[in-house]
Coordinates of C-alpha atoms in Angstrom, one line a residue:
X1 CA 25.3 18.1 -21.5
X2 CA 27.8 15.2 -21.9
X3 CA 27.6 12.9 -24.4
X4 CA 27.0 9.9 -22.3
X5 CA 23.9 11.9 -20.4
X6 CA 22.2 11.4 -23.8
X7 CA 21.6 7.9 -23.0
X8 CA 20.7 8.2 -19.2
X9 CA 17.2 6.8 -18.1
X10 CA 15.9 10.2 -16.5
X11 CA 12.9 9.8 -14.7
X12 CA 11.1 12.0 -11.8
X13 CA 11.3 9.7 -9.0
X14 CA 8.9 8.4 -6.0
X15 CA 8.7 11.0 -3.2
X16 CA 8.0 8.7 0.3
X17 CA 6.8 10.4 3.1
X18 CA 9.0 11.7 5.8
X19 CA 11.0 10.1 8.4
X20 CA 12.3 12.2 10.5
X21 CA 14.4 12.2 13.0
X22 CA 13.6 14.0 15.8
X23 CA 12.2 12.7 19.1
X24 CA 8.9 13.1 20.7
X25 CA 6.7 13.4 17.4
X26 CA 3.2 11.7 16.6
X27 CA 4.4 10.2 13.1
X28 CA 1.0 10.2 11.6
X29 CA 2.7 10.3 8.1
X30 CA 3.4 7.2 6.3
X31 CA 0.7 5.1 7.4
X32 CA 3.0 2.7 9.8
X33 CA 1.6 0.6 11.9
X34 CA 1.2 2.3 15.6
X35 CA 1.5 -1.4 17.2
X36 CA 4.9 -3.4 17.0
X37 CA 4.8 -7.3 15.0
X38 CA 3.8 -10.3 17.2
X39 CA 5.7 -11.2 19.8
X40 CA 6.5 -14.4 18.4
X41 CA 8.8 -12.5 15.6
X42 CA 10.8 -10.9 18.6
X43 CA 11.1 -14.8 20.0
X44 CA 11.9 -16.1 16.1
X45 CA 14.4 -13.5 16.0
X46 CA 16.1 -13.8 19.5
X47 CA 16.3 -17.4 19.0
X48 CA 18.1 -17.1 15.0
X49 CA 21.3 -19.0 14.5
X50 CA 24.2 -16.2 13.2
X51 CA 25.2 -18.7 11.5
X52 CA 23.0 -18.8 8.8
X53 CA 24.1 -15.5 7.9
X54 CA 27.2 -16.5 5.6
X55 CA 24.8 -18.9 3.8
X56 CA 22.7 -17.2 0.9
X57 CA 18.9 -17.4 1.9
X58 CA 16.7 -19.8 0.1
X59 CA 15.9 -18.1 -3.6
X60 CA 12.2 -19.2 -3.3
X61 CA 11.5 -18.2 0.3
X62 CA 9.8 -21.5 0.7
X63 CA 9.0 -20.9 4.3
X64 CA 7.0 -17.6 3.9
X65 CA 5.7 -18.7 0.7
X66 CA 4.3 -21.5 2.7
X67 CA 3.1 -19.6 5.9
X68 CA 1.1 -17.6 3.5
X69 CA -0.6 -20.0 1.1
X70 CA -1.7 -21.7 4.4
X71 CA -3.5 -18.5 5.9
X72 CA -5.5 -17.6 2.5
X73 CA -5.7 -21.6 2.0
X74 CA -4.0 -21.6 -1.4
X75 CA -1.3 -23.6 -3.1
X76 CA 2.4 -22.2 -2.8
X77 CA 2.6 -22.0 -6.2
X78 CA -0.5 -19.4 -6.2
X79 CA 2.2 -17.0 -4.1
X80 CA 5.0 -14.8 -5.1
X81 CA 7.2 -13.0 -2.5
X82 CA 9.0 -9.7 -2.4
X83 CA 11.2 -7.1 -0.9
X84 CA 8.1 -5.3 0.0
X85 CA 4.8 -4.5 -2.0
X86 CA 6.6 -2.2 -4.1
X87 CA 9.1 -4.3 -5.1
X88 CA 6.1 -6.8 -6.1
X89 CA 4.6 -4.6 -8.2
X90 CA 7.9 -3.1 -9.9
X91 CA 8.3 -6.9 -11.1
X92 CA 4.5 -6.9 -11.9
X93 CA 5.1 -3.8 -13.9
X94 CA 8.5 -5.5 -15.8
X95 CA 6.6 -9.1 -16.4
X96 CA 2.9 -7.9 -17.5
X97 CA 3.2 -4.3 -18.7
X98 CA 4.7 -4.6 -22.2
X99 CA 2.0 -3.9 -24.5
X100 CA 2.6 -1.0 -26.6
X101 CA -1.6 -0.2 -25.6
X102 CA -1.5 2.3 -22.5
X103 CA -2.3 0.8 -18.8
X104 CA -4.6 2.5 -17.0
X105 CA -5.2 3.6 -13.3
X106 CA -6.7 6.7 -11.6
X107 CA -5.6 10.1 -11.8
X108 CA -5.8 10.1 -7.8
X109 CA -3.7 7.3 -6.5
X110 CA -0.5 5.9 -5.4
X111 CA 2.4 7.4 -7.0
X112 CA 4.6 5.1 -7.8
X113 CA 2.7 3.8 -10.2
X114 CA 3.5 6.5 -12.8
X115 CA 7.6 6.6 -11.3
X116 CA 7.6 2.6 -12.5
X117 CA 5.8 3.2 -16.4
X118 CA 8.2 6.0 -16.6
X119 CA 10.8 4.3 -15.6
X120 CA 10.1 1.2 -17.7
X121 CA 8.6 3.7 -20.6
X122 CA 5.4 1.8 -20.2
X123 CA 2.6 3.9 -22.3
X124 CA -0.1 4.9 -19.4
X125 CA -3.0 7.0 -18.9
X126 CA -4.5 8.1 -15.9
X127 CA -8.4 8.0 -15.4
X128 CA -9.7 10.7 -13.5
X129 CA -12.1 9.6 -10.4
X130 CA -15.3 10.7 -9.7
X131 CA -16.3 13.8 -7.9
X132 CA -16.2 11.9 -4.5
X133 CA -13.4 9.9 -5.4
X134 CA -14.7 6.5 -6.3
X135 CA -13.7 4.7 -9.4
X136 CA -16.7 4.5 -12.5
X137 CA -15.4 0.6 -13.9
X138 CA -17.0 1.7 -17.0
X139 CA -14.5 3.9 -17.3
X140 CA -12.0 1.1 -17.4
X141 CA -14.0 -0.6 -20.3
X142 CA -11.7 0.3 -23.1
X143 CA -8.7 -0.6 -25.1
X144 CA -5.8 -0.8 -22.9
X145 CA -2.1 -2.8 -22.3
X146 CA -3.0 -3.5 -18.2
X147 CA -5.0 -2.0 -15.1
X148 CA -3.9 -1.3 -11.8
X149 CA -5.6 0.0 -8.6
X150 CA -5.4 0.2 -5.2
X151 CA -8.7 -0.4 -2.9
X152 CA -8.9 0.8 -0.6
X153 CA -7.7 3.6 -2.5
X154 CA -4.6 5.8 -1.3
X155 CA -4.6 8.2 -0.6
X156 CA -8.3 8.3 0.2
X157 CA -9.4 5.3 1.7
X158 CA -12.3 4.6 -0.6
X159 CA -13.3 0.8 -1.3
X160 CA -14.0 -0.2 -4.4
X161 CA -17.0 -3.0 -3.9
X162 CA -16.0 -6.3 -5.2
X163 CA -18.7 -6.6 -7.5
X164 CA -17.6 -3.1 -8.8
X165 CA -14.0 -4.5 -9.2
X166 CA -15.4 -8.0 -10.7
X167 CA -16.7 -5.8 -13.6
X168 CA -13.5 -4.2 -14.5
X169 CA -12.0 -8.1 -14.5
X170 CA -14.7 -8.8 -16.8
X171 CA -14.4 -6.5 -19.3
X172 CA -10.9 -7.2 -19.6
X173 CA -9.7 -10.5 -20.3
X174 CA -7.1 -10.1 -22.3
X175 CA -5.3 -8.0 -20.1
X176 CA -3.6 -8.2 -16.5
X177 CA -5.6 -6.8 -13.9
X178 CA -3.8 -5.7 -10.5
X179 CA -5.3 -5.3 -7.8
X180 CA -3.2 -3.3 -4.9
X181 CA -4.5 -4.4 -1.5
X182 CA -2.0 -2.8 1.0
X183 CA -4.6 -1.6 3.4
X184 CA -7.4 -4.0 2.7
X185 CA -7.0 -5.6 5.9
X186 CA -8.4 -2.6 7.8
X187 CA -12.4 -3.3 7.0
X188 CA -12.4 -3.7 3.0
X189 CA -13.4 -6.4 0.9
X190 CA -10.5 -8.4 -0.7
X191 CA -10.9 -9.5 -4.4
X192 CA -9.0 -12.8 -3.6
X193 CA -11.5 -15.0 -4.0
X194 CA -11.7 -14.2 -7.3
X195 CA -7.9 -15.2 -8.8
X196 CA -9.5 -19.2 -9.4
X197 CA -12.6 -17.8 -11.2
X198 CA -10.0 -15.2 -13.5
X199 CA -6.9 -16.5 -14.7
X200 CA -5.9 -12.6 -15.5
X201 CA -5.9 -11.5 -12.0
X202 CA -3.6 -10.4 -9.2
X203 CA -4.2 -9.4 -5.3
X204 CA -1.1 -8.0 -4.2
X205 CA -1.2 -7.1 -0.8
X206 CA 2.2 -6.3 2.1
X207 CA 3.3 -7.0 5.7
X208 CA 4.2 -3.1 6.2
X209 CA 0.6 -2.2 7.3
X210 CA -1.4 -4.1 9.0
X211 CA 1.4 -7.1 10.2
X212 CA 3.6 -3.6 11.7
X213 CA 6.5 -4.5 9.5
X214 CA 7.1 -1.6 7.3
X215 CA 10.9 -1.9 8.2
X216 CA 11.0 -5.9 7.3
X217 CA 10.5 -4.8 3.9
X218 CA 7.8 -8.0 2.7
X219 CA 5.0 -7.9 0.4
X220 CA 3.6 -10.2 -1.9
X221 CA 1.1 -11.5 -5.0
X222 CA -1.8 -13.8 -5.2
X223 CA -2.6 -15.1 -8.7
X224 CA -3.2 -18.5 -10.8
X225 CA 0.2 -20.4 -10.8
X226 CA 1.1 -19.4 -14.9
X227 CA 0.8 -15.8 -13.7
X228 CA 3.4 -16.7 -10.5
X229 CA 5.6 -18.2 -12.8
X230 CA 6.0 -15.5 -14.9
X231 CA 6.9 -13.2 -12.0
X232 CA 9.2 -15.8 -10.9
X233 CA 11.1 -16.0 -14.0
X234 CA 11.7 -12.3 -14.0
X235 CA 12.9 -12.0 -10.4
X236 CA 15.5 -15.0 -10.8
X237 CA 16.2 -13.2 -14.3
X238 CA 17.3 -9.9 -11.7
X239 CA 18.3 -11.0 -8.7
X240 CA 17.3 -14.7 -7.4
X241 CA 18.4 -13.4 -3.3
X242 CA 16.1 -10.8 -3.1
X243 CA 14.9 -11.7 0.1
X244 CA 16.7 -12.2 3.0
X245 CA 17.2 -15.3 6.1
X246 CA 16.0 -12.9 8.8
X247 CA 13.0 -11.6 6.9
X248 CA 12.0 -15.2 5.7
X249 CA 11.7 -16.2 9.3
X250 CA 9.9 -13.3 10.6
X251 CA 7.7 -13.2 8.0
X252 CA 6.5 -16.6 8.3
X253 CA 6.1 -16.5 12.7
X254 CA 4.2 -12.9 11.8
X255 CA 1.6 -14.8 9.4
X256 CA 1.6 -18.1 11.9
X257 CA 0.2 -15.2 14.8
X258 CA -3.5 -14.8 13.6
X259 CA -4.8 -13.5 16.8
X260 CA -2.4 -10.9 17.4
X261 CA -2.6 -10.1 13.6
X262 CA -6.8 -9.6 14.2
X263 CA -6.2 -7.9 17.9
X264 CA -4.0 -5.0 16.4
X265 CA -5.9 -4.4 13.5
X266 CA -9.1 -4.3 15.3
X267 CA -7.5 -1.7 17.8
X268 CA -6.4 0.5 14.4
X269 CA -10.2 0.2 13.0
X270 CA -11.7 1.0 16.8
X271 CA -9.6 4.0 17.1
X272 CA -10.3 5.4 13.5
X273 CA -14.0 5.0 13.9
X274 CA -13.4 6.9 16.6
X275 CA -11.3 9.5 14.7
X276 CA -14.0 10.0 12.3
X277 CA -16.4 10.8 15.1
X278 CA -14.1 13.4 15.9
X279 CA -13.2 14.8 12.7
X280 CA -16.8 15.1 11.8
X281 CA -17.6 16.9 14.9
X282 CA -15.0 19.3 14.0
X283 CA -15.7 20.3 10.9
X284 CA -13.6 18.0 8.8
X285 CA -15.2 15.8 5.6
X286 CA -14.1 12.7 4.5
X287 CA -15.0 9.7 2.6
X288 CA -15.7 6.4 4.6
X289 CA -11.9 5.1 4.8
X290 CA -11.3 1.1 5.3
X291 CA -7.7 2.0 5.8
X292 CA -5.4 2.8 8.3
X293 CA -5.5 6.6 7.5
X294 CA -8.3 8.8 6.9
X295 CA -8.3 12.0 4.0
X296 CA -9.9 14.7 5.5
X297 CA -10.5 18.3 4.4
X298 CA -11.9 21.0 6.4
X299 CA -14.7 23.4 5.1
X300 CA -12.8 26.6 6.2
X301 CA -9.2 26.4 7.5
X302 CA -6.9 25.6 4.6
X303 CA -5.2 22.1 4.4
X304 CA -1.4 23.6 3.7
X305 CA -2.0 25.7 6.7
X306 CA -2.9 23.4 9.1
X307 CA -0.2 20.7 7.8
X308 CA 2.1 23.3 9.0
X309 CA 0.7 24.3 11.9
X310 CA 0.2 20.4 12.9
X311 CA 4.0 19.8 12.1
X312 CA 4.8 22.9 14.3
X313 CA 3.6 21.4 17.0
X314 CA 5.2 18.0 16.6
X315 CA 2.5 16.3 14.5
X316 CA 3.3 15.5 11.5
X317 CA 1.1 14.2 8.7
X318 CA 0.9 14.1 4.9
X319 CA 0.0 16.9 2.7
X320 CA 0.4 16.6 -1.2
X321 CA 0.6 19.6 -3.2
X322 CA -1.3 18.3 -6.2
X323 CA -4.2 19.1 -8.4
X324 CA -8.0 18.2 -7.2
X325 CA -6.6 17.0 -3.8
X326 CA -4.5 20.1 -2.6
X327 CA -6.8 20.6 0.3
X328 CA -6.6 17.2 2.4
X329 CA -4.9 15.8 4.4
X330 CA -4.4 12.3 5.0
X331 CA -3.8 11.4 8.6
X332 CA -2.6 8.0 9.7
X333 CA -3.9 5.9 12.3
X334 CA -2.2 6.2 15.3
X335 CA -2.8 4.6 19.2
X336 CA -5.7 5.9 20.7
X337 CA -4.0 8.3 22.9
X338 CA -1.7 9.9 19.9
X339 CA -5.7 10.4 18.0
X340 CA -7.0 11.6 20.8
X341 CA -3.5 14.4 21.1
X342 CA -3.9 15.2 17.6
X343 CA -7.7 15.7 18.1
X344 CA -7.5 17.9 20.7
X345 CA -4.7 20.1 19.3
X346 CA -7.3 20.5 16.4
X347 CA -10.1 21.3 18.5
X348 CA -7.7 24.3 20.0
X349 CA -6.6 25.6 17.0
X350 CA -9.6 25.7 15.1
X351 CA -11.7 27.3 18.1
X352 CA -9.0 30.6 17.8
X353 CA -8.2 30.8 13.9
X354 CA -11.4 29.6 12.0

């Protein structure tokens, strides 16, 4: 080793899903949207002045901050903006994490979670979910520097109830609870209401699910206004531009569309009802998903095998090679024709090899 690879920051990074880039697949991978954004974000964006692209984009995003305290009917100063829900909870993870206590989150879950305490050599520990992959809150009811969890839950889909998550607030004031709400517009039960009743809490939620802006790159936090400032300070501390004059005004015509927003996600709930129908009949378990994906496992063909035979035939999902959830799959929500494609292959392949 050279000397100055002593003091690199080494760390096992975030694997994302894959993109490929072949034609003609069913991309049932990374949880994208199947519908495109409003049609008033391909108007905004038609109509944009070049112009504006020489000047630097306004540091506080005061547009989409405002589009989106209007739709939950909060103040702008209860908002934070970022480059994408990840990039909200990175600076989450820099402002609140510092304790030298561990932060917790569960065993099964998204996995970025441990990448960023590694990364920022944060002290964690990850509490293992229960047999049929809900979270116990008691478990949570200890001595601890932060807690963070998705709900619905990825990779599985499980809600946590509100009054479930409302304990876990409770029995830790003293720290900053997160809760990750990427997919919670898909039939689950934000914890929103609660950031006026618990100064200690934040609902982060994105635009790359259920607004079909993955590639806009826009998510953001919900939180008392001490708690925005904070994350403020440490974005303009790292970089004040981080979001850009085209995404500011998509963002904001994409929040401003609430019908199409509610059409397109009732179309993604109506077809994975309909999925689950399916599945079921097929063979296949699952818990009751309120996301855009469901995490299925079947009672006698092997997950690994039919990831592979599913990607054969130009269907591609995700599988993760991990411990205690080595045999699901978690399958997307796509249109109702690329369900009913995938369904069928299913049906065919299990009828000659199970």
């Amino acid at each position: 080793m050279r000397n100055w690879e002593e003091n690199v920051r080494k760390v096992v990074p975030y694997v994302p899903g894959e993109q490929p880039k072949e034609r003609n697949l069913i991309k049932l991978n990374t949880n994208e949207n199947p519908y495109p954004p409003s049609p008033k974000v391909e108007q905004v964006l038609q109509e944009m002045n070049i112009d504006c692209m020489r000047l630097y984009p306004d540091p506080t995003a005061h547009l989409l901050v405002e589009a989106i305290a209007d739709f939950y009917h909060l103040k702008e100063e209860q908002v934070f903006v970022g480059v994408g829900s990840d990039d909200v909870l990175a600076m989450v993870f820099m402002t609140f994490f510092n304790s030298t206590k561990p932060i917790l989150f569960p065993d099964i879950t998204y996995s970025f979670y441990d990448v960023w305490a590694d990364m920022l050599r944060i002290p964690y520990e990850r509490i293992p979910l229960k047999e049929d992959f809900t979270i116990e809150p008691e478990d949570y009811f200890r001595e601890n520097g932060g807690i963070i969890f998705p709900n619905p839950n990825a990779p599985t889909g499980v809600e946590l109830p509100l009054a479930q998550i409302e304990k876990i607030i409770q029995a830790n004031p003293d720290v900053i609870v997160v809760v990750d709400e990427a997919y919670v517009d898909f039939g689950a039960e934000s914890a929103l209401p609660l950031i006026d009743k618990y100064d200690n809490l934040l609902v982060v939620q994105t635009f790359s699910k259920s607004r079909g802006m993955a590639g806009m790159r826009i998510g953001y936090a919900m939180g008392n206004p001490v708690l925005i400032k904070y994350l403020n300070d440490v974005k303009y501390s790292f970089n004040s531009y981080t979001m850009d004059q085209t995404t500011i005004a998509l963002g904001k015509a994409a929040v401003e569309d609430k019908e199409y927003f509610e059409d397109t996600v009732n179309k993604v709930v109506e077809t994975r009802e309909w999925t689950k129908k399916e599945l079921s009949r097929l063979g296949f378990t699952f818990g009751d998903s309120k996301a855009n994906f469901i995490f299925a496992s079947h009672k006698e063909c092997p997950a690994g095998e039919l990831f592979a035979a599913l990607r054969k035939a130009n269907i591609i999902v995700r599988y993760f090679d991990k411990p205690r959830i080595d045999n699901y799959l978690r399958i997307t929500i796509g249109t109702q024709e690329q369900m009913e494609t995938l369904v069928k292959f299913l049906e065919n392949y299990l009828s000659k090899g199970v």
